[in-house]
Coordinates of C-alpha atoms in Angstrom, one line a residue:
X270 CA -36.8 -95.8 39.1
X271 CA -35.9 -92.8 37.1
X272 CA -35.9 -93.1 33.3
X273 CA -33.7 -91.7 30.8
X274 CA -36.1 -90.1 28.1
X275 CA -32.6 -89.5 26.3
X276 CA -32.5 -93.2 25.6
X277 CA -32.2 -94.3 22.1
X278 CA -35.0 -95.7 20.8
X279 CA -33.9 -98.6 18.7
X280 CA -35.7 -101.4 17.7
X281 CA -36.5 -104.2 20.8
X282 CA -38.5 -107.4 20.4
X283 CA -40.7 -108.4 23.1
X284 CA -42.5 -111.3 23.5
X285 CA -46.1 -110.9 26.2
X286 CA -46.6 -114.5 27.4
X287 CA -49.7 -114.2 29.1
X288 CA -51.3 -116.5 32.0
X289 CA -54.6 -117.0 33.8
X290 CA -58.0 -115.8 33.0
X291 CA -59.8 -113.8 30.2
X292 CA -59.1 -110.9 31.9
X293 CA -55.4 -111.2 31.9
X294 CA -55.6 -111.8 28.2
X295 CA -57.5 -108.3 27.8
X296 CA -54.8 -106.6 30.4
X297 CA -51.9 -108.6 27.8
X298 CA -53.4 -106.6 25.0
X299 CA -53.3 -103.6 26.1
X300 CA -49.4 -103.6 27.3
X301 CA -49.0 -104.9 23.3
X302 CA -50.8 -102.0 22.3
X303 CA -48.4 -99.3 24.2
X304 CA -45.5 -101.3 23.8
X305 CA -46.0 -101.1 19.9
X306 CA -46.8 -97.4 19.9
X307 CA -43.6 -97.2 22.3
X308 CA -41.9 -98.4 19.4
X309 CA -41.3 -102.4 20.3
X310 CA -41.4 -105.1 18.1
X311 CA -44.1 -107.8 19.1
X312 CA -43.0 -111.3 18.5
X313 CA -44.8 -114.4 19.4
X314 CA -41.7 -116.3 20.4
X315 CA -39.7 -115.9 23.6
X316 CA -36.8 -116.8 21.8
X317 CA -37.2 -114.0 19.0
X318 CA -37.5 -111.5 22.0
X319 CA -34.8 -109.1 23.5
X320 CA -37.4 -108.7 26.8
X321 CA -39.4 -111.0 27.8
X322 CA -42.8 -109.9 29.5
X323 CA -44.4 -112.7 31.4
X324 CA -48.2 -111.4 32.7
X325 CA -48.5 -113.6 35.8
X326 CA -51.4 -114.9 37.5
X327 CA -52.0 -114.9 41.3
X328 CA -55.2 -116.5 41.9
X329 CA -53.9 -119.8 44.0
X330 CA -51.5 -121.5 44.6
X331 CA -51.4 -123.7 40.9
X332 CA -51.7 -120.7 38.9
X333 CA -48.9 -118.8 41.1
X334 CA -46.3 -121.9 40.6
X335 CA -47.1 -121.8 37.1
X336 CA -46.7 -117.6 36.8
X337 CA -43.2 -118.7 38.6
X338 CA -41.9 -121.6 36.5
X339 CA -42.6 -118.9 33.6
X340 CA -40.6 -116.5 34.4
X341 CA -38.0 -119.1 35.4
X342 CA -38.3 -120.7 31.8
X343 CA -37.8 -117.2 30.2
X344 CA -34.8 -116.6 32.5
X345 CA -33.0 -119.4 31.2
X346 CA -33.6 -118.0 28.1
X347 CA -31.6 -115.0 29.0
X348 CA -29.2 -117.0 30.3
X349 CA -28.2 -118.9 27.0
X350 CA -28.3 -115.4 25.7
X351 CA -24.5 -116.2 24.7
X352 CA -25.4 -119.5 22.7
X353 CA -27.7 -118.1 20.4
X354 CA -30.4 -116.5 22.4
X355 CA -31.4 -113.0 22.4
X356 CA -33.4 -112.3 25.7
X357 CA -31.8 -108.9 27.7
X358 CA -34.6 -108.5 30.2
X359 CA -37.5 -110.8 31.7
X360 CA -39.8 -108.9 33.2
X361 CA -42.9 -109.8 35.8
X362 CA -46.1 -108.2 35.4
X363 CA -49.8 -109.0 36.3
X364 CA -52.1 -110.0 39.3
X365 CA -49.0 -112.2 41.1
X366 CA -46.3 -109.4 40.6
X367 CA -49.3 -106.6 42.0
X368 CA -50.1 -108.9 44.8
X369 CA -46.2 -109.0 45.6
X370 CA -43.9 -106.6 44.6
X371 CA -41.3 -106.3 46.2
X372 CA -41.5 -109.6 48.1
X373 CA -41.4 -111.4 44.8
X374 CA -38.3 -109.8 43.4
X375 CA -36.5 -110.8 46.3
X376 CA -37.7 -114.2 46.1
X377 CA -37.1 -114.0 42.2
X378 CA -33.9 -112.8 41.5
X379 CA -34.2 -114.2 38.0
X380 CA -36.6 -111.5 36.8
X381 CA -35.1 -108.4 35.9
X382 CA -37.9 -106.5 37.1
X383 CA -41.3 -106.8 39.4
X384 CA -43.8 -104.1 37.0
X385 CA -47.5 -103.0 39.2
X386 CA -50.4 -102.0 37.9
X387 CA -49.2 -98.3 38.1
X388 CA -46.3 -99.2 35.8
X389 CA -48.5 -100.2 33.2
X390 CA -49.4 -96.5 31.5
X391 CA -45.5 -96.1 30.9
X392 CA -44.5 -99.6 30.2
X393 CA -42.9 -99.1 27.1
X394 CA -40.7 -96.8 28.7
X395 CA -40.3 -98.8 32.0
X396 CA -39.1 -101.8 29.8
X397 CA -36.1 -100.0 27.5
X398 CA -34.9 -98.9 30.9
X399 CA -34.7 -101.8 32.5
X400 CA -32.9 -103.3 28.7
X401 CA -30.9 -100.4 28.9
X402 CA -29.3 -101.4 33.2
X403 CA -31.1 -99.3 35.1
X404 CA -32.1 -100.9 38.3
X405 CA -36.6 -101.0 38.8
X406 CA -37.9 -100.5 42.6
X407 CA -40.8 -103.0 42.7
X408 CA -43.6 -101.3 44.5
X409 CA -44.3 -102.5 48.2
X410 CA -47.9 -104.3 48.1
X411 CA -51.4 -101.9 49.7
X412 CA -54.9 -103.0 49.5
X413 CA -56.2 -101.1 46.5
X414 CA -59.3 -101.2 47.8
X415 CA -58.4 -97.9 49.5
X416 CA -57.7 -96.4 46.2
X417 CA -61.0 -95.2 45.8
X418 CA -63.9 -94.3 47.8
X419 CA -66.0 -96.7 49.8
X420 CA -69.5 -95.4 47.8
X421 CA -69.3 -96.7 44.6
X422 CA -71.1 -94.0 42.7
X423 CA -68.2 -91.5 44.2
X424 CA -65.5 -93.8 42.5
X425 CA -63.5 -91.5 40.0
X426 CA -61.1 -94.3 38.5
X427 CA -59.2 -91.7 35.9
X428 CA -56.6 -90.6 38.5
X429 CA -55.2 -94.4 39.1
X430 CA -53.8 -97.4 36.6
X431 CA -56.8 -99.8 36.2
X432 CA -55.7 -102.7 33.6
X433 CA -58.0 -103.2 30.5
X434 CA -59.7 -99.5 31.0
X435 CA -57.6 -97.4 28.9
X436 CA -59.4 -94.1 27.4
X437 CA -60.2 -94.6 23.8
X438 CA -57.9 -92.2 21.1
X439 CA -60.0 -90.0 19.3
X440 CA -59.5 -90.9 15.6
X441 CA -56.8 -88.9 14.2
X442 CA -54.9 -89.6 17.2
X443 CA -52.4 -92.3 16.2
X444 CA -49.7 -91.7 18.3
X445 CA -51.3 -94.6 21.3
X446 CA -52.8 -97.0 18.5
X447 CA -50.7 -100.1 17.4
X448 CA -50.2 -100.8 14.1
X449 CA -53.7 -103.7 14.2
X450 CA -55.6 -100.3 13.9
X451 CA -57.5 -99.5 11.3
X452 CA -57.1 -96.0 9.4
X453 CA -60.0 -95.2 10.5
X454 CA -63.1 -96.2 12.3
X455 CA -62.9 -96.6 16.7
X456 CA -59.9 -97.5 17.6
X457 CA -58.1 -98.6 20.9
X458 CA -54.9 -98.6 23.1
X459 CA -54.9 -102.8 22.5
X460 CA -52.9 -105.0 20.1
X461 CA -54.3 -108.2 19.2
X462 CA -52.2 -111.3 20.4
X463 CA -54.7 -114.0 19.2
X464 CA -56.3 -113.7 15.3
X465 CA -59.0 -116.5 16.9
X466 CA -63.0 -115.0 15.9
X467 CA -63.7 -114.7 19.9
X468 CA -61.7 -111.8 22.0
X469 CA -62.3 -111.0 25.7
X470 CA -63.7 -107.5 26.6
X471 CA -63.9 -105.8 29.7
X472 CA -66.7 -104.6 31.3
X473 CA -65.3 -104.1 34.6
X474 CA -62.1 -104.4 37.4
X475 CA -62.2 -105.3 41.3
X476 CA -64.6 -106.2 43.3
X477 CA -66.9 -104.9 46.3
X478 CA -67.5 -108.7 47.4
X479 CA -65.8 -109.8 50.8
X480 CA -65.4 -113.4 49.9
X481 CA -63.2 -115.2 53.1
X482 CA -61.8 -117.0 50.7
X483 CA -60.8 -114.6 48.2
X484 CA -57.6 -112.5 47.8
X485 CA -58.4 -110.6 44.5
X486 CA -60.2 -108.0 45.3
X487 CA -57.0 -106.5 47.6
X488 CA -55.0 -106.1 44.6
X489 CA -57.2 -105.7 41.7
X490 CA -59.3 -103.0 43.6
X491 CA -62.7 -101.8 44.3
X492 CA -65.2 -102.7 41.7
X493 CA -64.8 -99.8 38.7
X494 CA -67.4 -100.3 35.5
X495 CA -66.1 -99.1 32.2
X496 CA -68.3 -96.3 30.7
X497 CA -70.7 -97.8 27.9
X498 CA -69.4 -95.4 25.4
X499 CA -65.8 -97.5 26.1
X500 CA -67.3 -100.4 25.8
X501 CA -69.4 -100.4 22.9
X502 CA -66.3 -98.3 20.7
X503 CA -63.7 -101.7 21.7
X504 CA -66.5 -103.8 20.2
X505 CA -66.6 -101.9 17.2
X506 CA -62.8 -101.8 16.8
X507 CA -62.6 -105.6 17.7
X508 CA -65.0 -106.4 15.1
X509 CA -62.8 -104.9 12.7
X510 CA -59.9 -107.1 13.5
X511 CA -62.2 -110.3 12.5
X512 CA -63.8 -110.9 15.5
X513 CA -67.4 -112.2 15.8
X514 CA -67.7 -113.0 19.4
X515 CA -67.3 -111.3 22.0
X516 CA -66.6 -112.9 25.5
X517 CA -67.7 -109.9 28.0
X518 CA -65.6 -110.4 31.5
X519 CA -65.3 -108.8 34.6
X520 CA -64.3 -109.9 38.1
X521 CA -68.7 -108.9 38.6
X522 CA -70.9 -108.7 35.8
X523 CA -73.9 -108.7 37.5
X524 CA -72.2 -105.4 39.4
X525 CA -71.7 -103.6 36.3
X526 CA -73.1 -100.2 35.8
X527 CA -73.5 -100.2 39.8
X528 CA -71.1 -97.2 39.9
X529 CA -72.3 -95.2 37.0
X530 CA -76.4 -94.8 38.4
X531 CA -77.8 -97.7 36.7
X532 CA -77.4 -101.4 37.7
X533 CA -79.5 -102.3 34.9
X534 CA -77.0 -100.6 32.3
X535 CA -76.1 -104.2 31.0
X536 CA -79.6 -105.2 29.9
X537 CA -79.3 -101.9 28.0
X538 CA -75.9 -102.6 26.7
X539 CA -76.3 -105.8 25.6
X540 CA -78.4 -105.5 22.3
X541 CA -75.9 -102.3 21.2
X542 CA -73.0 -104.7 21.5
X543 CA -74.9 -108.2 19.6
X544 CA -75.9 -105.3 17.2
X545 CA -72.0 -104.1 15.9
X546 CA -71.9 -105.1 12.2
X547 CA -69.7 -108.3 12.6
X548 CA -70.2 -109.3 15.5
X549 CA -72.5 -112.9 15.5
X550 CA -72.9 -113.2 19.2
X551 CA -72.1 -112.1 22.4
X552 CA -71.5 -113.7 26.0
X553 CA -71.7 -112.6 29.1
X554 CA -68.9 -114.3 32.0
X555 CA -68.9 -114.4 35.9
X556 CA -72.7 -113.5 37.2
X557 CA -73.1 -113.8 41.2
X558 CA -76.4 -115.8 41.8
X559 CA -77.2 -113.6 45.0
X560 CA -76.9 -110.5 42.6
X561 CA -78.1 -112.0 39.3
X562 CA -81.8 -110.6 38.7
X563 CA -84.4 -111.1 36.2
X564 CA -84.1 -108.5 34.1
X565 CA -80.7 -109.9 33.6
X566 CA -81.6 -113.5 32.7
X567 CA -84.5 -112.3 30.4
X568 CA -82.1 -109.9 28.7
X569 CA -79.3 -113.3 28.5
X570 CA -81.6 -115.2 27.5
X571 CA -83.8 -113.5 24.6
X572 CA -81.6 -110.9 23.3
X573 CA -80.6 -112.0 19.7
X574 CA -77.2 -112.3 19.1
X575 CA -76.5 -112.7 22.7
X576 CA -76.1 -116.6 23.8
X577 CA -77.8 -118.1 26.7
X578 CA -75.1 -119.0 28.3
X579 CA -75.1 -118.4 32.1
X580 CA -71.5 -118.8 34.5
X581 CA -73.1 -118.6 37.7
X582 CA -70.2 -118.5 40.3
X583 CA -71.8 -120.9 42.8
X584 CA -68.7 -122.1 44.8
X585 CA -70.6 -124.6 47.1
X586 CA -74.5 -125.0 47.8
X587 CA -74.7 -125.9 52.0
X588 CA -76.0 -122.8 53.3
X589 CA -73.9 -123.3 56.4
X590 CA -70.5 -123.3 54.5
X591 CA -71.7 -120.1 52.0
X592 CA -72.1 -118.1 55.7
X593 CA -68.6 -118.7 56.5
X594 CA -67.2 -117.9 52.9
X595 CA -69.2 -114.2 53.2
X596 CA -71.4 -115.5 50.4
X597 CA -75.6 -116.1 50.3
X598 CA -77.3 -119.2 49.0
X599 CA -78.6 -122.5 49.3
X600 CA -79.7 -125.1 47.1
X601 CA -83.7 -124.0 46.9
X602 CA -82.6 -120.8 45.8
X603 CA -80.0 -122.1 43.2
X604 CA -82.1 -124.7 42.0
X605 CA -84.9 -121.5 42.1
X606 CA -82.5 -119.5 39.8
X607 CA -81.6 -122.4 37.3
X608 CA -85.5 -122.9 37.2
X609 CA -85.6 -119.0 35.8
X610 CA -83.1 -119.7 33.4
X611 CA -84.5 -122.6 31.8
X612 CA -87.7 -121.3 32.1
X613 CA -86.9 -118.5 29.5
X614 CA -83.6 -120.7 27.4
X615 CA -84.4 -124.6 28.2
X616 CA -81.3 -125.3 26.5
X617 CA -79.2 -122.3 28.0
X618 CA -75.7 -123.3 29.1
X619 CA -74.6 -122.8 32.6
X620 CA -71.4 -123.4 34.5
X621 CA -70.2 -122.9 37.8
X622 CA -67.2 -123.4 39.6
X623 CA -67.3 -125.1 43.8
X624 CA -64.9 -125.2 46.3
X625 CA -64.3 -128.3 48.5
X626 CA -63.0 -128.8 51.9
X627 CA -63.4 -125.1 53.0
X628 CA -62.8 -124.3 56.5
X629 CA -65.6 -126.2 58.7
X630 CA -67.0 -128.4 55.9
X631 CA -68.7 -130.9 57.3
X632 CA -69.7 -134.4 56.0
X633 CA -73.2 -133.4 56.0
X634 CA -72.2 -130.0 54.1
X635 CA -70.3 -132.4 51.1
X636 CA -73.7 -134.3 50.7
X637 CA -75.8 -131.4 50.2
X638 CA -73.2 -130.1 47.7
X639 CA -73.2 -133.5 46.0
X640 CA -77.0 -133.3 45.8
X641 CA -77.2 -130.2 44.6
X642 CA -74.5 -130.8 41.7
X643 CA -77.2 -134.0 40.9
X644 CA -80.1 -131.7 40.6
X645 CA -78.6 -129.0 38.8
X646 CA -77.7 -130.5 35.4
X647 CA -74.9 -128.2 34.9
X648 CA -72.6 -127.9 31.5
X649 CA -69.4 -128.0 33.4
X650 CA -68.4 -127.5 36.7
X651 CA -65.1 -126.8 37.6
X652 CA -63.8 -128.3 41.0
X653 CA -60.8 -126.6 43.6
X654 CA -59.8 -128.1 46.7
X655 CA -59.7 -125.4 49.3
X656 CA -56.1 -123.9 50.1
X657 CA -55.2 -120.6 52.6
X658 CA -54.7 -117.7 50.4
X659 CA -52.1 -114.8 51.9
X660 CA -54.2 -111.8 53.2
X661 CA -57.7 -113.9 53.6
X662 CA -60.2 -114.2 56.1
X663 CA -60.3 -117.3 55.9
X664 CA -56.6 -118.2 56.3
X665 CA -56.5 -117.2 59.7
X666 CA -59.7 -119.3 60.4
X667 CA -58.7 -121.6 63.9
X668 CA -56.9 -124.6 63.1
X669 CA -59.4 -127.0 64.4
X670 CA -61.7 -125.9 61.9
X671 CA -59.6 -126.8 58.9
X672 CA -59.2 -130.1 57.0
X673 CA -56.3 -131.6 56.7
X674 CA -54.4 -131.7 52.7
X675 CA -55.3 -135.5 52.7
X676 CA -58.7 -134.9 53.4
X677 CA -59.1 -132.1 51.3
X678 CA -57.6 -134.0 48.7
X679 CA -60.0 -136.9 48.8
X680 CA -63.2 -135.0 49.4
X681 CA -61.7 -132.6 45.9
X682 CA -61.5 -136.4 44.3
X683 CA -64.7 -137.1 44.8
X684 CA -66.7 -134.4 43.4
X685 CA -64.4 -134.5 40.8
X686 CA -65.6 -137.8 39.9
X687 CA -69.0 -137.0 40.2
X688 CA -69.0 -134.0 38.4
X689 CA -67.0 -135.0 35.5
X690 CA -69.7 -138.1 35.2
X691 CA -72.7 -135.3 35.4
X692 CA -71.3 -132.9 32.8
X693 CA -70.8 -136.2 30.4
X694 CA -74.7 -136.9 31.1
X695 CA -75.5 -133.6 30.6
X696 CA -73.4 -133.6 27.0
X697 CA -75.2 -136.8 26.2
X698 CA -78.9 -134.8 26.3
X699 CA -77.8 -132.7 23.7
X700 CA -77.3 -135.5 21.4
X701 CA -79.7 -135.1 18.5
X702 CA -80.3 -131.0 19.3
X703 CA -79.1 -128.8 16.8
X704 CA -76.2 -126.2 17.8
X705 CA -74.7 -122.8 16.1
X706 CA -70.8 -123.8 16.2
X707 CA -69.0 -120.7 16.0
X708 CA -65.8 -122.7 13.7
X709 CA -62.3 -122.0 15.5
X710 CA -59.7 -123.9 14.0
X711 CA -58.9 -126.2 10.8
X712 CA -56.7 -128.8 10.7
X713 CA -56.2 -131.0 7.8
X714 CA -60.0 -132.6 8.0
X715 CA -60.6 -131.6 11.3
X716 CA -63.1 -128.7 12.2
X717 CA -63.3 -127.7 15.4
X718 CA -65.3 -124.7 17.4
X719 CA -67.5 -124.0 19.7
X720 CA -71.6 -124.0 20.8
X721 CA -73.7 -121.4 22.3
X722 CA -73.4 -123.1 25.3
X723 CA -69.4 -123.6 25.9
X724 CA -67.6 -120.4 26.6
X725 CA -63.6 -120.3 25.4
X726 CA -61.3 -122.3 26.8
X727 CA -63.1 -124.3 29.9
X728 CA -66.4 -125.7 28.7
X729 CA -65.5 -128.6 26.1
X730 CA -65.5 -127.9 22.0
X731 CA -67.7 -129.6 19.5
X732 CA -66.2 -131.8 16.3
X733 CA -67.5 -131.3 13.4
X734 CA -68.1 -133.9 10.7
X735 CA -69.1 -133.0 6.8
X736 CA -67.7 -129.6 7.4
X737 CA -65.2 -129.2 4.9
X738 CA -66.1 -126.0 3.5
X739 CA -66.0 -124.6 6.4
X740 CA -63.6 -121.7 7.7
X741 CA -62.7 -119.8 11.0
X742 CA -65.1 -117.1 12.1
X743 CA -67.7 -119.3 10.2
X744 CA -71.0 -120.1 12.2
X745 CA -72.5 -123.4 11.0
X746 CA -75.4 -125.2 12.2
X747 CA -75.3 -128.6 13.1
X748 CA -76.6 -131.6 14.9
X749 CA -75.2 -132.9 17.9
X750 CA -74.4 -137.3 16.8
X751 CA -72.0 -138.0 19.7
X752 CA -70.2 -136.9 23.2
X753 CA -67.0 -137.2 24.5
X754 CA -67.0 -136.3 28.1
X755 CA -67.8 -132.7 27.9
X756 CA -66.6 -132.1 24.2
X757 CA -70.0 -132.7 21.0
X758 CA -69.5 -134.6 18.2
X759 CA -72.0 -132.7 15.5
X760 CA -72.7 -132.9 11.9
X761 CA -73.3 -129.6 9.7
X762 CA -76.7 -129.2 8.5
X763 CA -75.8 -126.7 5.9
X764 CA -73.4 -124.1 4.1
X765 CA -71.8 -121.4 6.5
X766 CA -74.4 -118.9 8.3

């Protein structure tokens, strides 16, 4: 697509509806960011918006039908354009738009326009283009693993579009800083789209992982670590904008600093970041168990300010089935590495997510992941029923070898059942310990926010009762009275920490 730099830059709305992980959310701020120094207006409502940019998510098969009935609902929007509406352009960006390109906006003639990862540094102008008529080539889909080189310490990431690892402005360059800014202090190429006290920050993109199972790494590339400097200046500018957790994500922590000479660079970075005036606690998202070492799990565990809060990505536990996914385990050594954890944090929090009905999975394999999920008194545990993913190893597994949908759908049941009885167990052992509630919404009488131990979004909230003077962004203390399922019932101990 060729753009017109001659085009008028008048005033657009655009709403970012953003879907998926963490991640995505980081990747959502950053298009807000250069779309507001491009000279857009962000609104938070579709309907407000003349372009519509829906960041999709293309992890399985839920999350794709959900990126698609999106961009369908902001279609229709366009469409009623004439009875009220304002919407000119809906546009597809993020991991399901990468993964596709072209193929997608053939199959989705209601998006104006199928935006990659390369599109991304120029989006602002990409998008009055596409407002203005002119017609966007969507990009045909490559393996960006072969972006870079194989050696990880060779990897030079500045030459290609990586989402969520923009270069930071030097101060008294406002011409890539949205107006969330500050006048002065670090500052960053990222709008805020949430006012919440917890924001997302990247450490990292891709991964060097061959998972069978996995598609991400083919479109989200080789595993690139941000430069600590980078880092550590985003927390300091998030800070600024209220924030007082930060929720570290990567597609690899463990990974990180792999790339730059020193695998051990985020026990090092760790207490800089819990140490950024503001900031109350920081936590640490996605840690292999094959890769997680102790220097990591001391450094989770006893750094203050940063929670003990462990998201081990487990995916099953029979030895057997972890061979044929291109992954390393079994339940010993899990069990081993909870036994490290809670040797250092007894009341750490860990979650993991498992995988049933994977190619090969036999009876026997189910029972040993049952046992394991008994034995390992996790938080939460979040359970997917195997599907084929486009690209995979494992998709193009032999036939005989794969479950059938019913069967995969009843073996899914079933942990599900026993896992969402474990995690209430586990809930009801807290009862009666005291927890740091960082406070995230207000309602009337109702305080609600979350413990060390439950990271945003997927691990359960805690209630609070006798908190009335309490506001967002407050920590309180409090002690834990009841459960529901996963989700604490505590009672403040005191005024605000």
């Amino acid at each position: 697509m060729t753009i017109d730099t001659d085009l008028p830059l008048t005033p657009l709305n655009v709403a970012v509806v953003t879907l998926g992980c963490a991640r995505n959310e980081v990747d959502s701020e950053e298009l807000a960011g250069r779309l507001e120094a491009g000279g857009f207006v962000l609104v938070d409502d579709a309907e407000d918006a003349d372009t519509v940019v829906v960041n999709t998510c293309g992890f399985v098969e839920a999350a794709k039908k959900d990126s698609v009935d999106t961009l369908l609902e902001a279609a229709d929007l366009k469409a009623s354009a004439g009875h009220g509406g304002r919407a000119q352009a809906v546009v597809a960006v993020g991991c399901l738009a990468e993964r596709y390109g072209k193929d997608l906006a053939e199959s989705l003639p209601e998006a104006d326009a199928v935006l990659g990862f390369d599109d991304y540094p120029d989006i602002a102008a990409r998008l009055r283009a596409i407002v203005a008529g002119e017609t966007h080539h969507p990009h045909t889909p490559s393996d960006r693993r072969r972006l870079l080189p194989i050696s990880p310490v060779d990897r030079d990431a500045s030459a290609i579009s990586v989402p969520g690892h923009q270069d930071q402005p030097e101060v008294g360059d406002v011409a890539e800083i949205g107006a969330g800014a500050p006048a002065t202090g670090p500052r960053a190429v990222r709008r805020r789209l949430d006012a919440g006290p917890m924001a997302p920050l990247k450490l990292a993109s891709g991964c060097d992982r061959r998972c069978s199972f996995c598609a991400i790494p083919s479109f989200r590339g080789s595993f690139v670590s941000r430069r600590p400097s980078d880092v550590l200046q985003e927390g300091q500018w998030l800070a600024t904008q209220g924030v007082k957790e930060l929720f570290l994500v990567s597609e690899n922590s463990t990974s990180y600093g792999k790339d730059l000479g020193d695998l051990r660079l985020l026990e090092t970075l760790l207490p800089e970041l819990s140490g950024i005036d503001g900031i109350e606690r920081v936590r640490v998202s996605y840690l292999q168990p094959a890769e997680t070492r102790p220097g990591l799990i001391e450094a989770i565990a006893s750094t203050p300010g940063v929670v003990p809060y462990f998201d081990l990505s487990f995916q099953h536990a029979s030895a057997s089935v972890l061979r044929r996914m291109r992954r390393f385990g079994d339940p010993d050594s899990f069990l081993g590495l909870l036994e490290q954890i809670r040797s250092l944090a007894p009341l750490a929090g860990v979650r993991s997510n498992v995988i049933v009905g994977f190619p090969g999975e036999t009876e026997d394999d189910l029972q040993t992941l049952c046992d394991f999920l008994v034995a390992a008194r996790m938080d939460v545990t979040g359970v997917f029923g195997y599907s084929d993913e486009d690209g995979t190893e494992a998709a193009g597994f032999a036939d005989d070898v794969k479950l059938d949908e019913d069967e995969i759908r009843a073996r899914t049941e079933h942990v599900t059942t026993l896992v969402e009885e474990l995690n209430a167990q586990r809930a009801e052992e807290r009862v009666g310990e005291q927890v740091v509630v960082l406070v995230e919404s207000v309602d009337d009488d109702v305080v609600e926010g979350r413990a060390a131990h439950q990271g945003p979004e997927v691990d359960g909230t805690t209630m609070l009762t006798g908190a009335a003077r309490a506001a967002v962004g407050d920590l309180v203390t409090a002690t834990v009275t009841g459960t529901d399922g996963v989700d604490l019932i505590a009672r403040m101990d005191g005024v605000p920490a």
